[in-house]
Amino acid sequence: MPFSDERGQVVLVEYRSQWPEEFEHLAGVLHAALGDLALRIDHVGSTSVPGLPSKDCLDVQVRMSSLDEARDVPLLAAIGFRCRPEPWNRVEVSSGQRCHKLVVAPPVGARTCNVHLRESTGPNARFALLFRDYLRADDTARRAWGDFKQRLAVNVPDLVDFGQIKVPATQVLMRAAQRWATQTGWSVERTA
């Protein structure tokens, strides 16, 4: 782990009803720091899906018209957030396309979270929202994904290894999510 205050082991907990409220507080803090640069701030990841077990770490997506590390990182550093140094921090592949992003960790001692800054029109921003909305809508997929994550956490508690194994499984889940999006007419523009 790059920061000494972070855990290297995966511990999953049952869904907690306070996560949405904690997200709203965090979104307010981020909006105050980023102002109009933040086009939209979304609660994403497993903590955004009621009923889904998760690590107690909020995932937040900040959709921006563009990313500029020299501009964005100092704005968040001014309120204590730390730019993540891991290789996955600046580029990710989504729908076969390399997408720029930035990920920041919270100040030392603050609520555990990962804040993902992404370009609003990028396929990686769409991916995060589709993941959330599909698992919110499909009880069977949500239960299966939760069961998979719980079994994986027991057998592979190292955070890095857990993440590496989860990536291909997520790709399979997202194929089903894309079929659901097509069948239901889901689109990023209609997300709340």
C-alpha positions as a LaTeX table, in Angstrom:
\begin{tabular}{lrrr}
\hline
Residue & $x$ (\AA) & $y$ (\AA) & $z$ (\AA) \\
\hline
Met1 & 0.00 & 0.00 & 0.00 \\
Pro2 & 1.38 & 3.40 & $-0.89$ \\
Phe3 & 0.12 & 5.19 & 2.21 \\
Ser4 & 1.00 & 3.91 & 5.68 \\
Asp5 & $-2.50$ & 4.57 & 7.03 \\
Glu6 & $-4.16$ & 2.21 & 4.52 \\
Arg7 & $-5.08$ & $-1.44$ & 5.00 \\
Gly8 & $-3.57$ & $-4.07$ & 2.74 \\
Gln9 & $-6.19$ & $-6.70$ & 3.58 \\
Val10 & $-9.71$ & $-6.99$ & 2.20 \\
Val11 & $-12.43$ & $-6.92$ & 4.82 \\
Leu12 & $-15.98$ & $-6.97$ & 3.48 \\
Val13 & $-18.92$ & $-5.77$ & 5.53 \\
Glu14 & $-22.65$ & $-5.93$ & 4.96 \\
Tyr15 & $-24.24$ & $-2.91$ & 3.28 \\
Arg16 & $-24.50$ & 0.03 & 5.69 \\
Ser17 & $-27.43$ & 2.42 & 5.50 \\
Gln18 & $-25.21$ & 5.40 & 6.42 \\
Trp19 & $-23.08$ & 5.13 & 3.25 \\
Pro20 & $-25.34$ & 7.38 & 1.12 \\
Glu21 & $-25.28$ & 10.09 & 3.79 \\
Glu22 & $-21.51$ & 9.80 & 4.13 \\
Phe23 & $-21.25$ & 10.12 & 0.35 \\
Glu24 & $-23.40$ & 13.28 & 0.36 \\
His25 & $-21.12$ & 14.87 & 2.97 \\
Leu26 & $-18.02$ & 13.92 & 0.97 \\
Ala27 & $-19.59$ & 15.20 & $-2.27$ \\
Gly28 & $-20.16$ & 18.56 & $-0.60$ \\
Val29 & $-16.53$ & 18.76 & 0.49 \\
Leu30 & $-15.33$ & 17.88 & $-3.01$ \\
His31 & $-17.71$ & 20.31 & $-4.70$ \\
Ala32 & $-16.48$ & 23.12 & $-2.44$ \\
Ala33 & $-12.88$ & 22.34 & $-3.45$ \\
Leu34 & $-13.47$ & 21.85 & $-7.18$ \\
Gly35 & $-16.31$ & 24.28 & $-7.81$ \\
Asp36 & $-17.63$ & 24.32 & $-11.37$ \\
Leu37 & $-14.87$ & 21.95 & $-12.52$ \\
Ala38 & $-16.99$ & 19.15 & $-11.03$ \\
Leu39 & $-19.82$ & 18.71 & $-13.53$ \\
Arg40 & $-21.31$ & 15.91 & $-11.45$ \\
Ile41 & $-20.30$ & 13.95 & $-8.37$ \\
Asp42 & $-21.61$ & 10.38 & $-8.22$ \\
His43 & $-21.59$ & 7.66 & $-5.58$ \\
Val44 & $-20.28$ & 4.59 & $-7.45$ \\
Gly45 & $-18.82$ & 1.21 & $-6.60$ \\
Ser46 & $-20.20$ & $-1.38$ & $-4.23$ \\
Thr47 & $-21.06$ & 1.02 & $-1.40$ \\
Ser48 & $-23.53$ & 2.71 & $-3.78$ \\
Val49 & $-25.57$ & $-0.49$ & $-4.21$ \\
Pro50 & $-28.04$ & $-1.21$ & $-1.37$ \\
Gly51 & $-27.76$ & $-4.80$ & $-0.19$ \\
Leu52 & $-24.29$ & $-5.40$ & $-1.64$ \\
Pro53 & $-21.43$ & $-6.36$ & 0.71 \\
Ser54 & $-18.42$ & $-4.11$ & 0.29 \\
Lys55 & $-15.18$ & $-2.88$ & 1.71 \\
Asp56 & $-16.02$ & 0.08 & 3.93 \\
Cys57 & $-14.46$ & 2.46 & 1.41 \\
Leu58 & $-16.64$ & 4.90 & $-0.53$ \\
Asp59 & $-15.99$ & 5.17 & $-4.25$ \\
Val60 & $-16.77$ & 8.60 & $-5.63$ \\
Gln61 & $-16.70$ & 9.60 & $-9.27$ \\
Val62 & $-16.21$ & 13.25 & $-10.16$ \\
Arg63 & $-17.18$ & 13.87 & $-13.77$ \\
Met64 & $-15.25$ & 16.75 & $-15.30$ \\
Ser65 & $-15.13$ & 18.26 & $-18.78$ \\
Ser66 & $-11.36$ & 17.71 & $-18.80$ \\
Leu67 & $-8.62$ & 16.51 & $-16.49$ \\
Asp68 & $-5.57$ & 18.59 & $-15.75$ \\
Glu69 & $-3.33$ & 17.07 & $-13.10$ \\
Ala70 & $-1.45$ & 20.35 & $-12.55$ \\
Arg71 & $-4.77$ & 22.10 & $-11.84$ \\
Asp72 & $-6.83$ & 19.36 & $-10.15$ \\
Val73 & $-4.38$ & 17.72 & $-7.74$ \\
Pro74 & $-3.45$ & 20.98 & $-5.95$ \\
Leu75 & $-7.13$ & 21.86 & $-5.48$ \\
Leu76 & $-7.70$ & 18.56 & $-3.68$ \\
Ala77 & $-4.33$ & 18.62 & $-1.91$ \\
Ala78 & $-5.39$ & 21.95 & $-0.37$ \\
Ile79 & $-8.06$ & 20.02 & 1.58 \\
Gly80 & $-5.72$ & 17.13 & 2.43 \\
Phe81 & $-6.45$ & 14.64 & $-0.37$ \\
Arg82 & $-3.46$ & 12.69 & $-1.70$ \\
Cys83 & $-2.91$ & 11.75 & $-5.32$ \\
Arg84 & $-2.58$ & 7.98 & $-5.56$ \\
Pro85 & 0.81 & 6.90 & $-6.97$ \\
Glu86 & $-0.26$ & 3.46 & $-8.26$ \\
Pro87 & $-0.02$ & 2.81 & $-12.02$ \\
Trp88 & $-3.82$ & 2.45 & $-12.30$ \\
Asn89 & $-4.18$ & 6.00 & $-11.03$ \\
Arg90 & $-3.80$ & 7.80 & $-14.33$ \\
Val91 & $-5.00$ & 5.51 & $-17.12$ \\
Glu92 & $-7.59$ & 2.74 & $-17.37$ \\
Val93 & $-8.97$ & 0.82 & $-20.31$ \\
Ser94 & $-12.73$ & 0.84 & $-20.75$ \\
Ser95 & $-14.59$ & $-0.49$ & $-23.80$ \\
Gly96 & $-11.19$ & $-1.03$ & $-25.41$ \\
Gln97 & $-10.29$ & 2.65 & $-25.07$ \\
Arg98 & $-7.48$ & 4.10 & $-22.94$ \\
Cys99 & $-9.03$ & 6.70 & $-20.65$ \\
His100 & $-7.29$ & 9.27 & $-18.52$ \\
Lys101 & $-8.26$ & 9.54 & $-14.87$ \\
Leu102 & $-6.90$ & 10.64 & $-11.52$ \\
Val103 & $-7.56$ & 8.95 & $-8.20$ \\
Val104 & $-7.06$ & 10.61 & $-4.84$ \\
Ala105 & $-7.10$ & 9.15 & $-1.35$ \\
Pro106 & $-8.55$ & 10.98 & 1.65 \\
Pro107 & $-6.59$ & 12.95 & 4.20 \\
Val108 & $-4.96$ & 10.90 & 6.96 \\
Gly109 & $-7.62$ & 9.94 & 9.51 \\
Ala110 & $-10.56$ & 10.91 & 7.27 \\
Arg111 & $-13.37$ & 8.67 & 6.03 \\
Thr112 & $-11.90$ & 5.93 & 3.80 \\
Cys113 & $-12.63$ & 6.60 & 0.13 \\
Asn114 & $-11.25$ & 6.65 & $-3.37$ \\
Val115 & $-12.15$ & 9.69 & $-5.43$ \\
His116 & $-11.99$ & 9.02 & $-9.17$ \\
Leu117 & $-11.75$ & 12.07 & $-11.42$ \\
Arg118 & $-12.86$ & 11.16 & $-14.95$ \\
Glu119 & $-13.80$ & 13.01 & $-18.10$ \\
Ser120 & $-17.58$ & 13.16 & $-18.20$ \\
Thr121 & $-17.91$ & 11.74 & $-21.71$ \\
Gly122 & $-15.38$ & 8.93 & $-21.26$ \\
Pro123 & $-16.39$ & 5.27 & $-21.43$ \\
Asn124 & $-14.81$ & 4.76 & $-18.00$ \\
Ala125 & $-17.28$ & 7.24 & $-16.45$ \\
Arg126 & $-20.13$ & 5.36 & $-18.15$ \\
Phe127 & $-18.72$ & 2.02 & $-16.91$ \\
Ala128 & $-18.85$ & 3.10 & $-13.25$ \\
Leu129 & $-22.44$ & 4.29 & $-13.55$ \\
Leu130 & $-23.61$ & 1.23 & $-15.48$ \\
Phe131 & $-22.00$ & $-1.08$ & $-12.89$ \\
Arg132 & $-23.90$ & 0.71 & $-10.12$ \\
Asp133 & $-27.25$ & 0.96 & $-11.87$ \\
Tyr134 & $-27.24$ & $-2.62$ & $-13.14$ \\
Leu135 & $-26.52$ & $-4.07$ & $-9.70$ \\
Arg136 & $-29.16$ & $-1.81$ & $-8.15$ \\
Ala137 & $-31.73$ & $-3.07$ & $-10.67$ \\
Asp138 & $-30.96$ & $-6.81$ & $-10.85$ \\
Asp139 & $-31.40$ & $-8.72$ & $-7.58$ \\
Thr140 & $-29.92$ & $-11.96$ & $-8.95$ \\
Ala141 & $-26.80$ & $-10.25$ & $-10.31$ \\
Arg142 & $-26.37$ & $-8.29$ & $-7.07$ \\
Arg143 & $-26.59$ & $-11.43$ & $-4.91$ \\
Ala144 & $-24.24$ & $-13.37$ & $-7.19$ \\
Trp145 & $-21.71$ & $-10.52$ & $-7.25$ \\
Gly146 & $-21.87$ & $-10.19$ & $-3.47$ \\
Asp147 & $-21.40$ & $-13.95$ & $-3.00$ \\
Phe148 & $-18.45$ & $-13.94$ & $-5.40$ \\
Lys149 & $-16.77$ & $-11.05$ & $-3.58$ \\
Gln150 & $-17.29$ & $-12.65$ & $-0.16$ \\
Arg151 & $-15.77$ & $-15.96$ & $-1.29$ \\
Leu152 & $-12.89$ & $-14.14$ & $-2.95$ \\
Ala153 & $-12.16$ & $-12.03$ & 0.15 \\
Val154 & $-11.99$ & $-15.14$ & 2.33 \\
Asn155 & $-9.64$ & $-16.94$ & $-0.05$ \\
Val156 & $-7.62$ & $-13.97$ & $-1.30$ \\
Pro157 & $-7.49$ & $-11.34$ & 1.46 \\
Asp158 & $-4.55$ & $-9.40$ & $-0.02$ \\
Leu159 & $-6.00$ & $-6.21$ & $-1.52$ \\
Val160 & $-3.82$ & $-6.17$ & $-4.64$ \\
Asp161 & $-4.40$ & $-9.85$ & $-5.43$ \\
Phe162 & $-8.13$ & $-9.47$ & $-4.71$ \\
Gly163 & $-8.32$ & $-6.62$ & $-7.21$ \\
Gln164 & $-6.37$ & $-8.50$ & $-9.89$ \\
Ile165 & $-8.71$ & $-11.49$ & $-9.67$ \\
Lys166 & $-11.82$ & $-9.31$ & $-9.59$ \\
Val167 & $-10.98$ & $-7.51$ & $-12.87$ \\
Pro168 & $-11.83$ & $-10.35$ & $-15.31$ \\
Ala169 & $-14.93$ & $-11.26$ & $-13.31$ \\
Thr170 & $-16.04$ & $-7.63$ & $-13.53$ \\
Gln171 & $-15.69$ & $-7.78$ & $-17.30$ \\
Val172 & $-18.08$ & $-10.74$ & $-17.40$ \\
Leu173 & $-20.54$ & $-8.91$ & $-15.13$ \\
Met174 & $-20.36$ & $-5.85$ & $-17.36$ \\
Arg175 & $-21.28$ & $-7.84$ & $-20.46$ \\
Ala176 & $-24.54$ & $-8.71$ & $-18.74$ \\
Ala177 & $-24.88$ & $-5.07$ & $-17.63$ \\
Gln178 & $-24.50$ & $-3.89$ & $-21.21$ \\
Arg179 & $-27.22$ & $-6.29$ & $-22.37$ \\
Trp180 & $-29.45$ & $-4.93$ & $-19.58$ \\
Ala181 & $-28.67$ & $-1.35$ & $-20.66$ \\
Thr182 & $-29.65$ & $-2.13$ & $-24.24$ \\
Gln183 & $-32.85$ & $-3.92$ & $-23.21$ \\
Thr184 & $-33.97$ & $-1.19$ & $-20.81$ \\
Gly185 & $-32.79$ & 1.89 & $-22.70$ \\
Trp186 & $-30.45$ & 2.85 & $-19.85$ \\
Ser187 & $-28.12$ & 5.73 & $-20.60$ \\
Val188 & $-25.67$ & 7.91 & $-18.69$ \\
Glu189 & $-27.85$ & 10.94 & $-19.34$ \\
Arg190 & $-30.69$ & 9.35 & $-17.34$ \\
Thr191 & $-28.61$ & 8.43 & $-14.27$ \\
Ala192 & $-29.37$ & 10.03 & $-10.95$ \\
\hline
\end{tabular}
